Amino acid sequence: MADTAEYDCDVLLGADFLIASAPPEAGISGHHVVEDAALAVSGGRITAAGRRSDLEGLRAKRRLELGRSLVMPGLVNAHTHIAMTFLRGWADDLPLAEWLTRHIFVKERRLTAEIVELGALIGCAELIRTGCTAFADMYLFEDAVAAAVDRAGLRCLLGEAIFAFATPASASAEEAADRVRGQAERFRGHGRLRVAVMPHSVYTTDAAILRSSLRLSEELGLPLHLHVAETAREAEDCRRAHGKGPVAYCRDLGLLRPTTTLIHCVVPDDEELDMIAESGARVAHNPRSNLKLGSGVAPVPAMLRRGILPGLGTDGAASNNALNMFAEMNACALLHKGHNLDPTLCPAAAVLDMATAGSAAALCRPELGRIFPGGPADLVALDLRSPNLLPLYSPFSHIVYAAGGFEVRLSMVDGRVLYEDGAFTTLDLPQLCNEAEKLKQWVLKTA
Ligand SMILES: [Zn+2]
């Protein structure tokens, strides 16, 4: 048996192209392309990244030569409800209120931890398959999500949703907050799973719940995520009830801080955008969900002008219906050009920044979404032999405008390969296919 001391690294990865990055201290993501590249991984960390010729002398336990491939940082999904795959395609093309009350809430009222875990496993498989290595999740029964994510090998910021009303998971907001405490205790020191406080939204909670959520996040040192200003209707209702828009309402409750992420922000006014910029709060932009639900277009160019780099998220599979960050980047880049009649807005490199550094900041994990020596070994490789990626002038352009996500041939989290050339290493896809049928039967039977 060989002694590990004989090796310089666990894995030495070679590829024709690499997107390397500046370390988080640099502030900006600083993604840049290295041709004829290599990367060394040891103990879950990237130990060296550069030209093949500089690294080829390293003695590696495993050499992984990917040839005509692009190695890039694993994408980070700033907002989803991963377990909601069970409602993918169940109810489309409906007005928001009808969709929610008649088709989504009726199923969720009967939700069980088993359904959540199974739905989450399918969601994790999709994330791994399409190049996402870390995500922020809000749902009920987050312990079941944690079990699925842990098995899948991904990273996650877990948030048990807190509502003003009873759910199948918790009889009250206090009980949901107790679950958050328990999870924070259980996952303390876990390398891949972290916990956040996630009151669902302004309109499904109240001032007392939002204040106590803030206290809990401060007491335990956890990030806070909530849906804010998703629709014009929500903003109008908030103005009627509180005399101000939802972002201003959150600001006055003290919620806007650098560790807070505002999910959606489709309809903030200019003053509210200034409040976000001044506070350092984060935004999770979910363009495909906002479009599909007819909610509108978030003012992302106005955010960028104020120095707010939003993260990018898919939202759940009931409103997207994909959990594919490549599709999300593509939608983001096209949407803001078309909506503002300006093709210079949201260029490819800026959109990749959103899906990496922007989302990582929303997870309060600035070291994610970057490939740099000393950083976590969370990365993916695209197969550049795919016809839709030929020829190649700019990797940034292909990532945002040409790739569909299924060119991913390798996915690695924490130095561990989760997917390689058609095979999942942690998940049993044929078994998930069978179990998806069980989910479908449950949905059909649940009135
Ligand atoms: Zn959401």
Short mmCIF file of C-alpha atoms and ligand atoms in Angstrom, two decimals:
data_model
loop_
_atom_site.label_atom_id
_atom_site.label_comp_id
_atom_site.label_asym_id
_atom_site.label_seq_id
_atom_site.Cartn_x
_atom_site.Cartn_y
_atom_site.Cartn_z
CA MET A 1 0.00 0.00 0.00
CA ALA A 2 1.47 3.32 -1.05
CA ASP A 3 2.08 5.92 1.58
CA THR A 4 0.12 9.17 0.97
CA ALA A 5 3.34 11.09 1.60
CA GLU A 6 4.48 9.83 -1.80
CA TYR A 7 1.90 12.07 -3.44
CA ASP A 8 1.77 15.82 -3.93
CA CYS A 9 -2.01 15.86 -4.47
CA ASP A 10 -5.12 13.67 -4.55
CA VAL A 11 -6.19 14.62 -8.07
CA LEU A 12 -4.35 16.34 -10.89
CA LEU A 13 -6.85 17.57 -13.43
CA GLY A 14 -5.84 18.65 -16.93
CA ALA A 15 -8.04 20.49 -19.41
CA ASP A 16 -7.61 22.65 -22.51
CA PHE A 17 -9.39 25.58 -20.79
CA LEU A 18 -9.82 26.67 -17.18
CA ILE A 19 -11.72 29.59 -15.69
CA ALA A 20 -9.59 30.59 -12.72
CA SER A 21 -10.56 33.35 -10.28
CA ALA A 22 -9.24 35.90 -7.84
CA PRO A 23 -9.46 34.91 -4.14
CA PRO A 24 -12.45 36.40 -2.25
CA GLU A 25 -10.25 39.04 -0.54
CA ALA A 26 -9.98 40.67 -3.97
CA GLY A 27 -13.68 41.48 -3.73
CA ILE A 28 -14.37 40.98 -7.40
CA SER A 29 -14.62 37.48 -8.85
CA GLY A 30 -11.81 38.21 -11.33
CA HIS A 31 -12.60 35.18 -13.50
CA HIS A 32 -10.00 34.75 -16.22
CA VAL A 33 -9.29 32.08 -18.80
CA VAL A 34 -6.19 29.89 -18.61
CA GLU A 35 -5.44 27.79 -21.69
CA ASP A 36 -3.69 24.44 -21.57
CA ALA A 37 -4.43 24.30 -17.86
CA ALA A 38 -4.05 22.02 -14.87
CA LEU A 39 -5.38 22.04 -11.37
CA ALA A 40 -4.34 20.10 -8.25
CA VAL A 41 -6.79 19.06 -5.54
CA SER A 42 -5.97 17.73 -2.07
CA GLY A 43 -8.14 17.25 1.01
CA GLY A 44 -11.11 18.98 -0.60
CA ARG A 45 -9.11 22.09 -1.54
CA ILE A 46 -7.55 23.40 -4.69
CA THR A 47 -3.83 23.42 -3.99
CA ALA A 48 -2.57 24.73 -7.33
CA ALA A 49 -4.05 26.04 -10.56
CA GLY A 50 -2.18 27.17 -13.66
CA ARG A 51 -0.58 25.98 -16.87
CA ARG A 52 -0.24 22.26 -17.53
CA SER A 53 3.49 22.65 -18.04
CA ASP A 54 3.90 24.16 -14.55
CA LEU A 55 1.99 21.40 -12.76
CA GLU A 56 2.85 18.30 -14.76
CA GLY A 57 5.65 17.31 -12.38
CA LEU A 58 3.21 16.86 -9.46
CA ARG A 59 2.77 13.30 -8.24
CA ALA A 60 -0.97 12.65 -8.08
CA LYS A 61 -2.98 9.73 -6.70
CA ARG A 62 -5.28 10.18 -9.67
CA ARG A 63 -4.63 11.91 -12.97
CA LEU A 64 -7.77 13.10 -14.69
CA GLU A 65 -6.99 14.34 -18.19
CA LEU A 66 -10.12 15.92 -19.62
CA GLY A 67 -8.63 17.09 -22.91
CA ARG A 68 -10.98 19.31 -24.89
CA SER A 69 -12.95 20.50 -21.85
CA LEU A 70 -13.56 23.70 -19.93
CA VAL A 71 -13.10 23.50 -16.18
CA MET A 72 -15.02 26.25 -14.41
CA PRO A 73 -16.21 27.10 -10.90
CA GLY A 74 -19.26 25.16 -9.77
CA LEU A 75 -22.35 27.36 -10.18
CA VAL A 76 -24.17 28.53 -7.06
CA ASN A 77 -27.98 28.64 -6.97
CA ALA A 78 -28.93 31.55 -4.70
CA HIS A 79 -32.53 30.50 -4.20
CA THR A 80 -34.59 27.36 -4.66
CA HIS A 81 -37.09 25.04 -3.05
CA ILE A 82 -35.23 21.91 -4.12
CA ALA A 83 -37.87 19.41 -2.99
CA MET A 84 -40.56 20.94 -5.21
CA THR A 85 -39.57 18.73 -8.14
CA PHE A 86 -42.65 16.69 -7.17
CA LEU A 87 -44.79 19.53 -8.60
CA ARG A 88 -42.74 20.06 -11.76
CA GLY A 89 -45.18 20.55 -14.63
CA TRP A 90 -48.17 19.85 -12.40
CA ALA A 91 -49.83 23.26 -12.89
CA ASP A 92 -48.51 25.70 -15.47
CA ASP A 93 -49.82 28.83 -17.19
CA LEU A 94 -52.16 29.94 -14.40
CA PRO A 95 -52.67 33.26 -12.58
CA LEU A 96 -50.42 33.43 -9.52
CA ALA A 97 -53.18 33.40 -6.86
CA GLU A 98 -55.00 30.47 -8.47
CA TRP A 99 -51.75 28.60 -9.06
CA LEU A 100 -50.70 28.99 -5.42
CA THR A 101 -53.97 28.40 -3.63
CA ARG A 102 -55.60 25.77 -5.84
CA HIS A 103 -52.60 23.79 -7.01
CA ILE A 104 -49.54 24.28 -4.79
CA PHE A 105 -50.80 24.91 -1.24
CA VAL A 106 -53.32 22.04 -1.45
CA LYS A 107 -50.51 19.57 -2.07
CA GLU A 108 -48.15 21.16 0.42
CA ARG A 109 -50.76 20.91 3.18
CA ARG A 110 -50.34 17.11 2.99
CA LEU A 111 -46.57 17.20 2.70
CA THR A 112 -44.44 14.65 4.56
CA ALA A 113 -40.73 14.44 5.27
CA GLU A 114 -40.54 11.40 2.96
CA ILE A 115 -41.96 13.31 0.00
CA VAL A 116 -39.57 16.21 0.69
CA GLU A 117 -36.53 13.93 0.85
CA LEU A 118 -37.41 12.16 -2.38
CA GLY A 119 -38.21 15.40 -4.20
CA ALA A 120 -34.92 16.84 -2.93
CA LEU A 121 -32.90 13.84 -4.16
CA ILE A 122 -34.29 14.32 -7.67
CA GLY A 123 -33.54 18.04 -7.44
CA CYS A 124 -29.98 17.35 -6.27
CA ALA A 125 -29.43 15.00 -9.22
CA GLU A 126 -30.54 17.77 -11.58
CA LEU A 127 -28.24 20.31 -9.90
CA ILE A 128 -25.25 17.97 -10.13
CA ARG A 129 -26.04 17.09 -13.75
CA THR A 130 -26.25 20.76 -14.77
CA GLY A 131 -23.18 22.16 -13.08
CA CYS A 132 -24.44 23.51 -9.77
CA THR A 133 -22.37 22.65 -6.70
CA ALA A 134 -23.96 24.77 -3.94
CA PHE A 135 -27.39 26.27 -3.27
CA ALA A 136 -29.62 28.06 -0.80
CA ASP A 137 -32.84 26.22 -0.03
CA MET A 138 -36.05 27.27 1.70
CA TYR A 139 -38.78 24.76 2.43
CA LEU A 140 -40.64 22.72 5.02
CA PHE A 141 -38.96 19.66 6.62
CA GLU A 142 -35.44 20.94 5.92
CA ASP A 143 -34.05 18.01 7.92
CA ALA A 144 -35.23 15.81 5.05
CA VAL A 145 -33.61 18.19 2.54
CA ALA A 146 -30.40 18.00 4.59
CA ALA A 147 -30.46 14.20 4.43
CA ALA A 148 -30.85 14.31 0.63
CA VAL A 149 -28.14 16.94 0.14
CA ASP A 150 -25.73 15.12 2.43
CA ARG A 151 -26.24 11.91 0.47
CA ALA A 152 -25.85 13.73 -2.85
CA GLY A 153 -22.62 15.40 -1.67
CA LEU A 154 -23.62 18.99 -2.54
CA ARG A 155 -23.27 22.12 -0.43
CA CYS A 156 -26.38 23.81 0.88
CA LEU A 157 -27.54 26.71 3.02
CA LEU A 158 -30.65 25.17 4.59
CA GLY A 159 -33.61 27.30 5.65
CA GLU A 160 -36.70 25.92 7.34
CA ALA A 161 -39.47 28.21 6.09
CA ILE A 162 -41.13 30.24 8.86
CA PHE A 163 -44.79 31.21 8.34
CA ALA A 164 -47.37 32.96 10.52
CA PHE A 165 -49.65 29.93 10.12
CA ALA A 166 -49.41 26.21 10.84
CA THR A 167 -47.76 23.96 8.25
CA PRO A 168 -47.39 20.16 8.13
CA ALA A 169 -43.87 20.66 9.52
CA SER A 170 -44.57 23.15 12.33
CA ALA A 171 -47.69 24.17 14.25
CA SER A 172 -46.49 27.76 14.61
CA ALA A 173 -43.73 30.23 13.73
CA GLU A 174 -42.17 29.53 17.14
CA GLU A 175 -42.03 25.82 16.40
CA ALA A 176 -40.45 26.50 13.00
CA ALA A 177 -37.86 28.73 14.72
CA ASP A 178 -37.14 25.90 17.17
CA ARG A 179 -36.47 23.63 14.19
CA VAL A 180 -33.97 26.21 12.91
CA ARG A 181 -32.24 26.20 16.32
CA GLY A 182 -32.06 22.41 16.27
CA GLN A 183 -30.65 22.37 12.75
CA ALA A 184 -28.09 25.05 13.57
CA GLU A 185 -26.94 22.89 16.49
CA ARG A 186 -26.93 19.66 14.48
CA PHE A 187 -25.00 21.01 11.49
CA ARG A 188 -22.51 23.12 13.44
CA GLY A 189 -19.09 22.37 12.00
CA HIS A 190 -20.51 20.42 9.04
CA GLY A 191 -18.32 21.12 6.04
CA ARG A 192 -21.10 21.28 3.41
CA LEU A 193 -24.35 22.00 5.24
CA ARG A 194 -25.05 25.34 6.87
CA VAL A 195 -28.23 26.84 8.26
CA ALA A 196 -30.01 30.16 7.71
CA VAL A 197 -33.10 31.80 9.19
CA MET A 198 -35.73 32.02 6.45
CA PRO A 199 -39.03 33.73 7.29
CA HIS A 200 -40.99 33.07 4.07
CA SER A 201 -41.95 36.65 3.15
CA VAL A 202 -43.44 39.91 4.40
CA TYR A 203 -46.96 38.86 3.39
CA THR A 204 -46.93 35.37 4.98
CA THR A 205 -45.45 36.50 8.30
CA ASP A 206 -45.84 39.63 10.46
CA ALA A 207 -43.63 42.24 12.11
CA ALA A 208 -43.22 40.19 15.30
CA ILE A 209 -42.07 37.11 13.36
CA LEU A 210 -39.66 39.15 11.23
CA ARG A 211 -38.20 40.79 14.36
CA SER A 212 -37.78 37.47 16.14
CA SER A 213 -36.22 35.97 12.98
CA LEU A 214 -33.72 38.80 12.95
CA ARG A 215 -32.91 38.23 16.64
CA LEU A 216 -32.46 34.51 16.01
CA SER A 217 -30.11 35.13 13.08
CA GLU A 218 -28.05 37.56 15.18
CA GLU A 219 -27.98 35.29 18.21
CA LEU A 220 -26.81 32.26 16.21
CA GLY A 221 -24.76 34.19 13.64
CA LEU A 222 -26.81 32.84 10.70
CA PRO A 223 -27.70 34.47 7.37
CA LEU A 224 -31.31 35.54 6.80
CA HIS A 225 -33.24 35.00 3.54
CA LEU A 226 -36.79 36.08 2.68
CA HIS A 227 -38.95 36.63 -0.41
CA VAL A 228 -39.41 40.40 -0.91
CA ALA A 229 -41.18 42.56 -3.51
CA GLU A 230 -41.96 39.68 -5.86
CA THR A 231 -45.10 41.18 -7.41
CA ALA A 232 -46.79 44.56 -7.82
CA ARG A 233 -49.74 43.19 -5.85
CA GLU A 234 -47.48 42.39 -2.89
CA ALA A 235 -46.00 45.90 -2.96
CA GLU A 236 -49.44 47.53 -3.15
CA ASP A 237 -50.76 45.43 -0.26
CA CYS A 238 -47.68 46.34 1.80
CA ARG A 239 -48.12 50.06 1.08
CA ARG A 240 -51.78 49.82 2.10
CA ALA A 241 -51.01 47.93 5.32
CA HIS A 242 -47.77 49.66 6.38
CA GLY A 243 -47.57 52.89 4.39
CA LYS A 244 -44.36 51.81 2.61
CA GLY A 245 -43.07 49.29 0.11
CA PRO A 246 -41.83 45.85 1.22
CA VAL A 247 -38.12 46.69 1.03
CA ALA A 248 -38.63 49.90 3.06
CA TYR A 249 -40.70 47.88 5.52
CA CYS A 250 -37.84 45.39 5.93
CA ARG A 251 -35.35 48.24 6.29
CA ASP A 252 -37.39 49.81 9.09
CA LEU A 253 -37.51 46.47 10.90
CA GLY A 254 -33.68 46.35 10.73
CA LEU A 255 -33.60 43.41 8.34
CA LEU A 256 -31.35 44.96 5.70
CA ARG A 257 -27.82 43.87 6.56
CA PRO A 258 -24.93 42.35 4.55
CA THR A 259 -25.95 38.86 5.74
CA THR A 260 -29.55 39.28 4.55
CA THR A 261 -30.67 38.12 1.11
CA LEU A 262 -33.80 39.60 -0.45
CA ILE A 263 -35.29 37.02 -2.82
CA HIS A 264 -36.81 38.37 -6.07
CA CYS A 265 -36.90 42.20 -5.67
CA VAL A 266 -38.90 42.50 -8.89
CA VAL A 267 -40.69 45.71 -7.89
CA PRO A 268 -38.50 47.82 -5.58
CA ASP A 269 -38.66 51.57 -6.30
CA ASP A 270 -35.51 53.69 -6.72
CA GLU A 271 -35.40 54.66 -3.05
CA GLU A 272 -35.66 51.04 -2.05
CA LEU A 273 -32.80 50.14 -4.41
CA ASP A 274 -30.72 52.82 -2.67
CA MET A 275 -31.59 51.27 0.70
CA ILE A 276 -30.37 47.87 -0.50
CA ALA A 277 -27.14 49.35 -1.84
CA GLU A 278 -26.47 51.35 1.35
CA SER A 279 -27.14 48.38 3.63
CA GLY A 280 -25.02 45.86 1.73
CA ALA A 281 -27.96 43.43 1.70
CA ARG A 282 -27.93 40.79 -1.05
CA VAL A 283 -30.46 40.08 -3.77
CA ALA A 284 -31.37 36.69 -5.29
CA HIS A 285 -32.58 37.23 -8.86
CA ASN A 286 -34.80 34.49 -10.32
CA PRO A 287 -35.54 35.57 -13.89
CA ARG A 288 -37.23 32.42 -15.23
CA SER A 289 -39.57 32.03 -12.26
CA ASN A 290 -40.47 35.74 -12.41
CA LEU A 291 -41.22 35.43 -16.12
CA LYS A 292 -43.20 32.20 -15.89
CA LEU A 293 -45.39 33.50 -13.06
CA GLY A 294 -45.89 36.77 -14.93
CA SER A 295 -44.42 38.71 -12.00
CA GLY A 296 -42.29 41.01 -14.14
CA VAL A 297 -38.64 41.90 -14.61
CA ALA A 298 -36.37 42.79 -11.70
CA PRO A 299 -34.39 46.04 -12.23
CA VAL A 300 -31.03 44.25 -12.42
CA PRO A 301 -29.22 46.92 -14.52
CA ALA A 302 -30.26 49.52 -11.92
CA MET A 303 -28.93 47.23 -9.18
CA LEU A 304 -25.59 46.77 -10.97
CA ARG A 305 -25.28 50.55 -11.42
CA ARG A 306 -25.61 50.90 -7.64
CA GLY A 307 -22.93 48.28 -7.00
CA ILE A 308 -25.40 45.54 -6.04
CA LEU A 309 -24.25 42.24 -7.61
CA PRO A 310 -27.32 40.00 -7.36
CA GLY A 311 -27.01 36.26 -6.99
CA LEU A 312 -28.85 34.10 -9.48
CA GLY A 313 -31.41 31.48 -8.48
CA THR A 314 -33.87 29.14 -10.12
CA ASP A 315 -36.63 29.22 -7.50
CA GLY A 316 -38.51 25.89 -7.26
CA ALA A 317 -39.31 23.45 -10.05
CA ALA A 318 -43.03 24.26 -9.75
CA SER A 319 -42.40 27.77 -11.07
CA ASN A 320 -39.39 27.42 -13.38
CA ASN A 321 -39.64 24.40 -14.18
CA ALA A 322 -35.91 23.63 -14.35
CA LEU A 323 -33.20 23.80 -11.69
CA ASN A 324 -30.64 24.49 -14.39
CA MET A 325 -28.30 27.40 -13.72
CA PHE A 326 -27.15 27.49 -17.36
CA ALA A 327 -30.75 28.11 -18.44
CA GLU A 328 -31.00 30.76 -15.71
CA MET A 329 -27.85 32.58 -16.85
CA ASN A 330 -29.10 32.54 -20.44
CA ALA A 331 -32.49 33.93 -19.44
CA CYS A 332 -30.89 36.62 -17.28
CA ALA A 333 -28.57 37.85 -20.03
CA LEU A 334 -31.31 37.95 -22.68
CA LEU A 335 -34.11 39.30 -20.51
CA HIS A 336 -32.47 42.55 -19.46
CA LYS A 337 -31.24 43.34 -22.97
CA GLY A 338 -34.68 42.81 -24.46
CA HIS A 339 -36.59 44.49 -21.67
CA ASN A 340 -34.38 47.61 -21.77
CA LEU A 341 -33.79 47.58 -25.56
CA ASP A 342 -30.05 47.63 -24.85
CA PRO A 343 -27.81 44.72 -25.96
CA THR A 344 -24.88 46.01 -23.87
CA LEU A 345 -26.63 45.24 -20.57
CA CYS A 346 -25.76 42.12 -18.55
CA PRO A 347 -22.80 40.91 -20.65
CA ALA A 348 -21.81 37.26 -20.36
CA ALA A 349 -18.96 37.75 -17.87
CA ALA A 350 -21.22 39.83 -15.58
CA VAL A 351 -23.91 37.15 -15.66
CA LEU A 352 -21.36 34.46 -14.77
CA ASP A 353 -20.29 36.71 -11.88
CA MET A 354 -23.90 36.71 -10.67
CA ALA A 355 -24.14 32.90 -10.80
CA THR A 356 -20.83 32.50 -8.96
CA ALA A 357 -19.61 35.39 -6.76
CA GLY A 358 -23.06 37.01 -6.46
CA SER A 359 -24.77 33.82 -5.37
CA ALA A 360 -21.85 32.83 -3.14
CA ALA A 361 -22.20 36.16 -1.32
CA ALA A 362 -25.92 35.47 -0.87
CA LEU A 363 -24.96 32.18 0.82
CA CYS A 364 -22.44 34.12 2.99
CA ARG A 365 -19.76 31.85 1.48
CA PRO A 366 -17.57 34.25 -0.56
CA GLU A 367 -15.00 31.51 -1.16
CA LEU A 368 -17.48 29.56 -3.32
CA GLY A 369 -17.96 30.12 -7.06
CA ARG A 370 -14.23 30.69 -7.58
CA ILE A 371 -11.27 28.54 -8.55
CA PHE A 372 -8.17 29.75 -6.68
CA PRO A 373 -5.34 28.04 -4.76
CA GLY A 374 -6.55 27.49 -1.20
CA GLY A 375 -10.21 27.56 -2.19
CA PRO A 376 -12.74 24.74 -1.95
CA ALA A 377 -12.51 22.16 -4.76
CA ASP A 378 -16.03 22.78 -6.12
CA LEU A 379 -15.83 22.73 -9.89
CA VAL A 380 -17.42 21.41 -13.05
CA ALA A 381 -16.13 20.59 -16.54
CA LEU A 382 -17.97 21.17 -19.81
CA ASP A 383 -17.36 18.91 -22.78
CA LEU A 384 -16.17 21.26 -25.53
CA ARG A 385 -16.68 18.54 -28.15
CA SER A 386 -20.40 19.21 -27.91
CA PRO A 387 -21.48 20.56 -31.36
CA ASN A 388 -23.27 23.58 -29.88
CA LEU A 389 -19.91 24.72 -28.41
CA LEU A 390 -17.94 24.67 -31.69
CA PRO A 391 -15.83 26.64 -32.42
CA LEU A 392 -14.70 28.45 -29.27
CA TYR A 393 -13.63 32.10 -29.10
CA SER A 394 -14.77 33.05 -25.61
CA PRO A 395 -15.60 30.56 -22.82
CA PHE A 396 -17.72 33.27 -21.10
CA SER A 397 -19.85 33.64 -24.22
CA HIS A 398 -20.38 29.87 -24.58
CA ILE A 399 -21.25 29.42 -20.90
CA VAL A 400 -24.01 32.04 -21.03
CA TYR A 401 -25.27 31.98 -24.64
CA ALA A 402 -24.54 28.55 -26.11
CA ALA A 403 -24.34 25.91 -23.37
CA GLY A 404 -27.50 24.20 -22.14
CA GLY A 405 -26.05 22.63 -18.98
CA PHE A 406 -26.02 19.03 -20.15
CA GLU A 407 -22.50 19.45 -21.57
CA VAL A 408 -21.34 19.02 -17.97
CA ARG A 409 -19.14 15.91 -17.92
CA LEU A 410 -17.64 16.24 -14.45
CA SER A 411 -18.92 17.69 -11.21
CA MET A 412 -16.78 17.89 -8.07
CA VAL A 413 -17.69 19.20 -4.61
CA ASP A 414 -15.24 19.36 -1.72
CA GLY A 415 -12.74 17.44 -3.83
CA ARG A 416 -15.13 14.54 -4.37
CA VAL A 417 -16.35 13.59 -7.85
CA LEU A 418 -20.19 13.53 -7.85
CA TYR A 419 -20.68 12.99 -11.59
CA GLU A 420 -18.32 11.79 -14.28
CA ASP A 421 -19.04 11.03 -17.93
CA GLY A 422 -22.64 9.88 -17.53
CA ALA A 423 -22.43 8.33 -14.08
CA PHE A 424 -23.48 9.71 -10.70
CA THR A 425 -21.21 8.53 -7.90
CA THR A 426 -23.51 9.31 -4.96
CA LEU A 427 -27.00 8.87 -6.41
CA ASP A 428 -28.74 5.94 -8.08
CA LEU A 429 -30.50 7.46 -11.09
CA PRO A 430 -32.49 4.34 -12.15
CA GLN A 431 -33.80 4.11 -8.59
CA LEU A 432 -34.71 7.82 -8.61
CA CYS A 433 -36.64 7.25 -11.85
CA ASN A 434 -38.72 4.56 -10.12
CA GLU A 435 -39.24 6.73 -7.07
CA ALA A 436 -40.30 9.70 -9.22
CA GLU A 437 -43.25 7.51 -10.24
CA LYS A 438 -44.15 7.16 -6.55
CA LEU A 439 -44.04 10.96 -6.18
CA LYS A 440 -46.36 11.31 -9.15
CA GLN A 441 -48.85 8.82 -7.71
CA TRP A 442 -48.78 10.72 -4.40
CA VAL A 443 -49.51 14.02 -6.16
CA LEU A 444 -52.34 12.49 -8.20
CA LYS A 445 -53.95 10.97 -5.10
CA THR A 446 -53.55 13.99 -2.83
CA ALA A 447 -56.60 16.20 -3.01
ZN ZN B 1 -39.02 31.06 -3.75
#
